[in-house]
JSON list of C-alpha atoms in Angstrom, two decimals:
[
{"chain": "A", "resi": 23, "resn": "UNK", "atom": "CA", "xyz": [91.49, 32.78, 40.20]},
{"chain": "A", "resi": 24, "resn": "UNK", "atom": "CA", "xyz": [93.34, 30.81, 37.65]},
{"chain": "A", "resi": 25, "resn": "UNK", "atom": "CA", "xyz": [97.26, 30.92, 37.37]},
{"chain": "A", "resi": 26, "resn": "UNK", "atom": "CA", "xyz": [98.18, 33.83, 35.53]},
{"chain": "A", "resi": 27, "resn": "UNK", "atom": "CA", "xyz": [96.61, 35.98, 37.91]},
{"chain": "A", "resi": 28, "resn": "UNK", "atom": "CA", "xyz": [98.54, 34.21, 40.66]},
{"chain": "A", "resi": 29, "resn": "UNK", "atom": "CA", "xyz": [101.42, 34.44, 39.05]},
{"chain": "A", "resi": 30, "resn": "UNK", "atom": "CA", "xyz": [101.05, 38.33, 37.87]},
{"chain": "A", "resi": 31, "resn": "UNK", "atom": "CA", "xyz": [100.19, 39.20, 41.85]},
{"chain": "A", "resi": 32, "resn": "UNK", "atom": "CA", "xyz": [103.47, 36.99, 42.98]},
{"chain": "A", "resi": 33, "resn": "UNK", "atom": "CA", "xyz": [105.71, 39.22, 40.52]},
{"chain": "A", "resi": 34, "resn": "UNK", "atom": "CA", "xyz": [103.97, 42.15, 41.32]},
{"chain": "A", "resi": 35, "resn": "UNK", "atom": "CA", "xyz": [104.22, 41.64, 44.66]},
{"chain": "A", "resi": 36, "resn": "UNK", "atom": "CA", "xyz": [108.28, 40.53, 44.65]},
{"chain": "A", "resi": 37, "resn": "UNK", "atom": "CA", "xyz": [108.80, 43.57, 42.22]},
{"chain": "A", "resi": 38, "resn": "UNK", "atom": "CA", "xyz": [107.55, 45.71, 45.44]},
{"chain": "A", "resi": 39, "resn": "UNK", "atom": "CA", "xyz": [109.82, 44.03, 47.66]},
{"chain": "A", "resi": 40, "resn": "UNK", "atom": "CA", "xyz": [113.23, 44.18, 45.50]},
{"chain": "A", "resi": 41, "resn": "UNK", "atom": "CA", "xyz": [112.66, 47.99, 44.70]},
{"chain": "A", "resi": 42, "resn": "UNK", "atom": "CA", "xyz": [114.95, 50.26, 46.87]},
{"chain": "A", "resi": 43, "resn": "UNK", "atom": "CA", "xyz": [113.15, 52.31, 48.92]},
{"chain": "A", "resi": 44, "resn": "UNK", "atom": "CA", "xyz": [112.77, 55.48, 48.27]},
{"chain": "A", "resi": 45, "resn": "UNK", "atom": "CA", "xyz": [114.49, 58.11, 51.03]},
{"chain": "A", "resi": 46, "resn": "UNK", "atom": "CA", "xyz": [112.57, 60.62, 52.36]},
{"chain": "A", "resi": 47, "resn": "UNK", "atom": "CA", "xyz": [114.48, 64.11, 51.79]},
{"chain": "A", "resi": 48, "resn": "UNK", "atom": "CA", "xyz": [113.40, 67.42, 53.57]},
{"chain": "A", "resi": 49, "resn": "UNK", "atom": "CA", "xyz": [112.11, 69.79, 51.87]},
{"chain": "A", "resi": 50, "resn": "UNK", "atom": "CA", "xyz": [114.66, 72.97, 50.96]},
{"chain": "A", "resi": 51, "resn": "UNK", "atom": "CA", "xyz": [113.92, 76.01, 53.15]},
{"chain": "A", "resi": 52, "resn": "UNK", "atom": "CA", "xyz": [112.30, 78.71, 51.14]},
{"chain": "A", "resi": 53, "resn": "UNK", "atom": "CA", "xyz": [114.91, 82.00, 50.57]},
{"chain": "A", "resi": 54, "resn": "UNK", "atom": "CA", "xyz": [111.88, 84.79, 51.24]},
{"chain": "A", "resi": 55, "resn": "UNK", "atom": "CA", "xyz": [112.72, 87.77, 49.44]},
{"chain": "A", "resi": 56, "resn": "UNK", "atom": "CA", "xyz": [110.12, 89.67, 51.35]},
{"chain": "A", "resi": 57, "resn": "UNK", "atom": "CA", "xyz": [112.15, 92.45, 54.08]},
{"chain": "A", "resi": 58, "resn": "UNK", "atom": "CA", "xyz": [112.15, 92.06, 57.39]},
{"chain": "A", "resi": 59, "resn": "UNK", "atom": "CA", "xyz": [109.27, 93.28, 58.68]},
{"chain": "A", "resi": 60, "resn": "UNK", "atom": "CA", "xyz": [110.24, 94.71, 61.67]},
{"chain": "A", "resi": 61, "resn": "UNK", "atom": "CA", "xyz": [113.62, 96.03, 60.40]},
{"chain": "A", "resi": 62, "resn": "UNK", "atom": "CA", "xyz": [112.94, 99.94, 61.42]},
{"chain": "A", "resi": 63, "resn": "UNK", "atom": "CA", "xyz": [112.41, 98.93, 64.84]},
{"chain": "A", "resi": 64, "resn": "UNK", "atom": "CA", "xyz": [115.12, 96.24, 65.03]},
{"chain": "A", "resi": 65, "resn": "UNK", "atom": "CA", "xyz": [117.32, 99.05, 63.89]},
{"chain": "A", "resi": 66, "resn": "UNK", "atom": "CA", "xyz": [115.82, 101.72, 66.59]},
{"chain": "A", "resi": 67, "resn": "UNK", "atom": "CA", "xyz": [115.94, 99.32, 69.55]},
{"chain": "A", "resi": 68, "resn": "UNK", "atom": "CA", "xyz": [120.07, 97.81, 68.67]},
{"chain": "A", "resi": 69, "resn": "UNK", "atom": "CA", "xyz": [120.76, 101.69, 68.35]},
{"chain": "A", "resi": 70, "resn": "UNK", "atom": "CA", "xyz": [119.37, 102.42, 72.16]},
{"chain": "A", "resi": 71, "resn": "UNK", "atom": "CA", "xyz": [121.16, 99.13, 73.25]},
{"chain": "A", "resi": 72, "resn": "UNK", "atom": "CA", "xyz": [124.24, 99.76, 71.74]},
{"chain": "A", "resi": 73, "resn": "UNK", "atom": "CA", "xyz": [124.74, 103.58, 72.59]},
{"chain": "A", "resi": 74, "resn": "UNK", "atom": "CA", "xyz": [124.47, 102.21, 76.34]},
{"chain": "A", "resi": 75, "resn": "UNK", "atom": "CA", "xyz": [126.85, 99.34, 75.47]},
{"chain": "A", "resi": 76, "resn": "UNK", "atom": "CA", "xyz": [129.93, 101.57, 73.14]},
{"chain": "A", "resi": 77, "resn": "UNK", "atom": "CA", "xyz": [129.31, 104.66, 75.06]},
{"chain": "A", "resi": 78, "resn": "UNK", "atom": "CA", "xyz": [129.03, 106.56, 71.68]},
{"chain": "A", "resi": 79, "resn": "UNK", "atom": "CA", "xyz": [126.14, 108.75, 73.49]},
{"chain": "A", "resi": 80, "resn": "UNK", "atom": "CA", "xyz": [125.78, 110.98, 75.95]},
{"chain": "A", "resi": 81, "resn": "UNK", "atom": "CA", "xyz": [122.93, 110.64, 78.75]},
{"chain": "A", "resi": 82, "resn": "UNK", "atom": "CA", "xyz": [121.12, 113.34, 77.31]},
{"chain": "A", "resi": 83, "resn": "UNK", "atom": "CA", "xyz": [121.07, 111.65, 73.42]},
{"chain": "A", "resi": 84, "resn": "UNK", "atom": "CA", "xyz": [120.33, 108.38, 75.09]},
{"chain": "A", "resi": 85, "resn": "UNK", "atom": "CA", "xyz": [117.40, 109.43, 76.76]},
{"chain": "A", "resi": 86, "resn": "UNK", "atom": "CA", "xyz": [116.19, 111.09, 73.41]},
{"chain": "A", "resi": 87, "resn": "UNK", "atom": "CA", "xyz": [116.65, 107.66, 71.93]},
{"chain": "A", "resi": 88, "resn": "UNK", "atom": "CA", "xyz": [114.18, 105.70, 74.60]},
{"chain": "A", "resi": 89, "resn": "UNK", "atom": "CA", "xyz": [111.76, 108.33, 76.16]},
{"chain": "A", "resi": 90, "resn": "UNK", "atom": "CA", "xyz": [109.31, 107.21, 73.85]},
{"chain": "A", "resi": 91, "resn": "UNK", "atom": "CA", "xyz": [110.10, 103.86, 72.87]},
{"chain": "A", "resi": 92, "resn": "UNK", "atom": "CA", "xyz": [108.23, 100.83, 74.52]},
{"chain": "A", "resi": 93, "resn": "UNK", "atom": "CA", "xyz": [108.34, 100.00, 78.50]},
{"chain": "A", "resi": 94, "resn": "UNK", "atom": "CA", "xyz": [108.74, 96.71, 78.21]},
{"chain": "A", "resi": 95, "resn": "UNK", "atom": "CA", "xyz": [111.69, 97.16, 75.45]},
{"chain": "A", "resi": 96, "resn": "UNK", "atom": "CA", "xyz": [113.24, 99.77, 77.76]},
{"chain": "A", "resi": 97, "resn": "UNK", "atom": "CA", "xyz": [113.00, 97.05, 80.70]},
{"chain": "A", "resi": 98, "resn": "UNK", "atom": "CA", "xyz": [114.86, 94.56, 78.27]},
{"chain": "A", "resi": 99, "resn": "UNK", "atom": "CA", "xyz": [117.52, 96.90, 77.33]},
{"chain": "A", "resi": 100, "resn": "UNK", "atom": "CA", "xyz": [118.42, 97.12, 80.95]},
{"chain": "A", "resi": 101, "resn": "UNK", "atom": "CA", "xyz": [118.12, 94.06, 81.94]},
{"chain": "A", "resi": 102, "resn": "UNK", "atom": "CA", "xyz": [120.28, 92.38, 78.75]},
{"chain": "A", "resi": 103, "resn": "UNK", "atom": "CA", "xyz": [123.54, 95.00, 80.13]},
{"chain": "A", "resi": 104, "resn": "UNK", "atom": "CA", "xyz": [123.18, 93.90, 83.55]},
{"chain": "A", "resi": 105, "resn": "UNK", "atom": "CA", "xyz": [122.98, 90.56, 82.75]},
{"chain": "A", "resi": 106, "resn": "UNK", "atom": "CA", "xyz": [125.23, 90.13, 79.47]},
{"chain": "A", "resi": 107, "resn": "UNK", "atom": "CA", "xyz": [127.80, 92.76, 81.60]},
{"chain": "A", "resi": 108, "resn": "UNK", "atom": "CA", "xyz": [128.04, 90.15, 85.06]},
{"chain": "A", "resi": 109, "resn": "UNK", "atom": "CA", "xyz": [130.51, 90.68, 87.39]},
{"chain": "A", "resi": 110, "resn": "UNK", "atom": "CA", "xyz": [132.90, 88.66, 86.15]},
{"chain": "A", "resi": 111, "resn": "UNK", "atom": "CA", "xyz": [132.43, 90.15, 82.96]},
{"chain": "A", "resi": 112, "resn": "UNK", "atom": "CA", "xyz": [135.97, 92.30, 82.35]},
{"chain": "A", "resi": 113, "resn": "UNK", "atom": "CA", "xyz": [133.66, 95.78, 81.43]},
{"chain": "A", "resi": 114, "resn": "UNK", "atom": "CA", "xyz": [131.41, 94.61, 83.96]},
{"chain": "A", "resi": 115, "resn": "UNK", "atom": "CA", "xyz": [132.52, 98.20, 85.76]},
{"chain": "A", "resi": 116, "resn": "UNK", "atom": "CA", "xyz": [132.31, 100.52, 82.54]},
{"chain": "A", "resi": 117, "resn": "UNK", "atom": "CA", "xyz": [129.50, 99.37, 81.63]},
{"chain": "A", "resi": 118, "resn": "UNK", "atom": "CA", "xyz": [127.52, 99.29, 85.06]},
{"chain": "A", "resi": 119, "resn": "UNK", "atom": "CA", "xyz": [128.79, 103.15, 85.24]},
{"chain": "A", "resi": 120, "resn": "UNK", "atom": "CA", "xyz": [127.40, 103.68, 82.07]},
{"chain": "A", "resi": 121, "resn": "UNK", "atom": "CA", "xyz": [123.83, 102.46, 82.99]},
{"chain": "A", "resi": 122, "resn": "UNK", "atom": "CA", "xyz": [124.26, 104.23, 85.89]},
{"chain": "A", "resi": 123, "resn": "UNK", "atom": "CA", "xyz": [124.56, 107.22, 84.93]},
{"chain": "A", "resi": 124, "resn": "UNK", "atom": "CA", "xyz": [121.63, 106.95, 82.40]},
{"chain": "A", "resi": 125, "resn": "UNK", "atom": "CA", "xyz": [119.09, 105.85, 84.76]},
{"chain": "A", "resi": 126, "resn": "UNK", "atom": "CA", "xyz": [120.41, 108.40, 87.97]},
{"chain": "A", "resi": 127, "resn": "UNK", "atom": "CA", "xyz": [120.36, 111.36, 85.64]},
{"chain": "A", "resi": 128, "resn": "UNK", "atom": "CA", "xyz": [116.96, 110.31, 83.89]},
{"chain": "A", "resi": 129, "resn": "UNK", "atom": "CA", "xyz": [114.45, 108.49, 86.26]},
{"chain": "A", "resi": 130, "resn": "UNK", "atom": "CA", "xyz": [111.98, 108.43, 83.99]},
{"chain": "A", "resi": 131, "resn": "UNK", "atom": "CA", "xyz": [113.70, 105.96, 82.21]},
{"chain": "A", "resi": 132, "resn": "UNK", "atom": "CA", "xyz": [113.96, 103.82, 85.61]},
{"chain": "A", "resi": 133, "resn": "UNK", "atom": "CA", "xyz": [110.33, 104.04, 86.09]},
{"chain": "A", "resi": 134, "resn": "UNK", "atom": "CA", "xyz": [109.43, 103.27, 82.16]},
{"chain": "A", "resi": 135, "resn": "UNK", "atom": "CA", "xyz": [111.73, 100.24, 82.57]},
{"chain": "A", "resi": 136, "resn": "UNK", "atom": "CA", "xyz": [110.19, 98.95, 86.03]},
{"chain": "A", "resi": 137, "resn": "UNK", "atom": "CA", "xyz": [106.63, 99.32, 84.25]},
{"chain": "A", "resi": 138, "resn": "UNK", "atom": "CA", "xyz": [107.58, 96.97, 81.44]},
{"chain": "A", "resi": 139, "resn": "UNK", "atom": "CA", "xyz": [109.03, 94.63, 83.86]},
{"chain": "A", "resi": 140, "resn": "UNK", "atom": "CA", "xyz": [105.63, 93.09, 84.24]},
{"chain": "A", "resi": 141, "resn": "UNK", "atom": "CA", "xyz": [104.73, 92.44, 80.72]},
{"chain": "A", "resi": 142, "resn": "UNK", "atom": "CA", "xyz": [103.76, 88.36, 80.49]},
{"chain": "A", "resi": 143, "resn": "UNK", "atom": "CA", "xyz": [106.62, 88.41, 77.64]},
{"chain": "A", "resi": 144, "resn": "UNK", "atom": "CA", "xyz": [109.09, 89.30, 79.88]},
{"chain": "A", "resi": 145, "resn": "UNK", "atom": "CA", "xyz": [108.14, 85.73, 81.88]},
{"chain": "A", "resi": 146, "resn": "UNK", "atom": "CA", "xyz": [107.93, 84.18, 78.71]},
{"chain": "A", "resi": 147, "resn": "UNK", "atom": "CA", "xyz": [111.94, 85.66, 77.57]},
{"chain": "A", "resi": 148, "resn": "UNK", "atom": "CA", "xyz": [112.95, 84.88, 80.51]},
{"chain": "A", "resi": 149, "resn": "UNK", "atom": "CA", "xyz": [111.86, 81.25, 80.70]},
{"chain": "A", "resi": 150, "resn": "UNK", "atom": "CA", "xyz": [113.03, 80.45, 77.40]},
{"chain": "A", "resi": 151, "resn": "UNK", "atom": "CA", "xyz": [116.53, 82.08, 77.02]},
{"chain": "A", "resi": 152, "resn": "UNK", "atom": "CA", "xyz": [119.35, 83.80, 79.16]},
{"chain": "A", "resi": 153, "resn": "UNK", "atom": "CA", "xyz": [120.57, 86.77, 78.22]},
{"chain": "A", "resi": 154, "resn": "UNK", "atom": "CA", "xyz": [124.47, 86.16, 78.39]},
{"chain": "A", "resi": 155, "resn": "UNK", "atom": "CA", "xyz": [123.87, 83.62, 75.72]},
{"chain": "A", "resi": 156, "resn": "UNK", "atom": "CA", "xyz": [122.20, 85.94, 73.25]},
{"chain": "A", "resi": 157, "resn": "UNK", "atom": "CA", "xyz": [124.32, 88.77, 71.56]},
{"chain": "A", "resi": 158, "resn": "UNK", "atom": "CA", "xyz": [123.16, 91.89, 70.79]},
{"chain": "A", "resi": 159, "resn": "UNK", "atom": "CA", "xyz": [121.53, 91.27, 67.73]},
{"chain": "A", "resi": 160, "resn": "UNK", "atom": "CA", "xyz": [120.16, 88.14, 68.11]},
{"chain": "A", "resi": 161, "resn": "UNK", "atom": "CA", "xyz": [118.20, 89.81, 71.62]},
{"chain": "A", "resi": 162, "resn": "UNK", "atom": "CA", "xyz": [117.34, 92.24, 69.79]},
{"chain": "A", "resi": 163, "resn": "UNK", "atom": "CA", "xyz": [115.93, 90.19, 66.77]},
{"chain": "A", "resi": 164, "resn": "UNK", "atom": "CA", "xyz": [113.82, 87.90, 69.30]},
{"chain": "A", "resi": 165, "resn": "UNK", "atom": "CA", "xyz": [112.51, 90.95, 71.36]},
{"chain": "A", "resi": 166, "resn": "UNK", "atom": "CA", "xyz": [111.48, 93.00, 68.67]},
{"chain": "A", "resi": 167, "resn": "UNK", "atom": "CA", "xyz": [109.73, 89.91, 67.06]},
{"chain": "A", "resi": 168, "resn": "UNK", "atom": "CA", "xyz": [107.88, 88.85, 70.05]},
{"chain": "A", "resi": 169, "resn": "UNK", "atom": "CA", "xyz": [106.87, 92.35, 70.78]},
{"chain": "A", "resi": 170, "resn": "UNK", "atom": "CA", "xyz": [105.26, 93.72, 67.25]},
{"chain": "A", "resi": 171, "resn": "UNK", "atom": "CA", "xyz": [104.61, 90.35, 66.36]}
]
């Protein structure tokens, strides 16, 4: 090698080391335009939750709402009011008359629900999240997801 090599690699090589390093950014999340895809049946299941949860519906409507909707859903539904409504929850008592009264005057709905009690997601859901933590919504959203998905 004779010296203007040497000396080319040497500048080369402290060019390398003076430049600043380049940061690593992360890359921007994507905006999807594309629609939820399971926006219908979000929209179905947070109206059979929340006509339990307001009151806005008789037994009679509710059971309209659910008799055909998924066991496993149905068992959710329940499940997220008794649990989101604890007893130390200050409608814990409206709301515990409310379910009540949907599953005393319509047992099929009891049974439906204890059917989709033994669905493997309901193990999974229920070793990944609590339901007082999640609203509405976001149970809804995660359900939903995990059960057309």
């Amino acid at each position: 090698m004779d010296e203007s090599t040497i000396g080319s690699e040497n500048a080369d090589t402290e060019d390398a080391l003076e430049a600043e390093p380049e940061l690593a950014t992360e890359p921007e999340a994507e905006e999807s335009d594309e629609p939820d895809l399971f926006a219908d049946e979000k929209r179905e299941a947070l109206a059979m939750l929340s006509s339990i949860e307001l009151g806005v519906m008789d037994p009679e409507e509710i059971y309209e709402l659910m008799k055909d909707a998924d066991a496993t859903l149905v068992y959710f539904i329940f499940k997220w009011l008794k649990k989101h409504y604890h007893r130390e929850h200050d409608e814990y008592e409206s709301m515990r008359r409310r379910v009540k009264n949907v599953t005393n005057q319509f047992r099929a709905l009891t049974r439906k629900a204890k059917s989709g009690e033994s669905d493997p997601i309901v193990e999974w859901f229920e070793g990944t999240y609590k339901y007082r933590d999640l609203s509405a919504d976001a149970f809804i959203d995660i359900i939903v997801e995990k059960l057309e998905g």
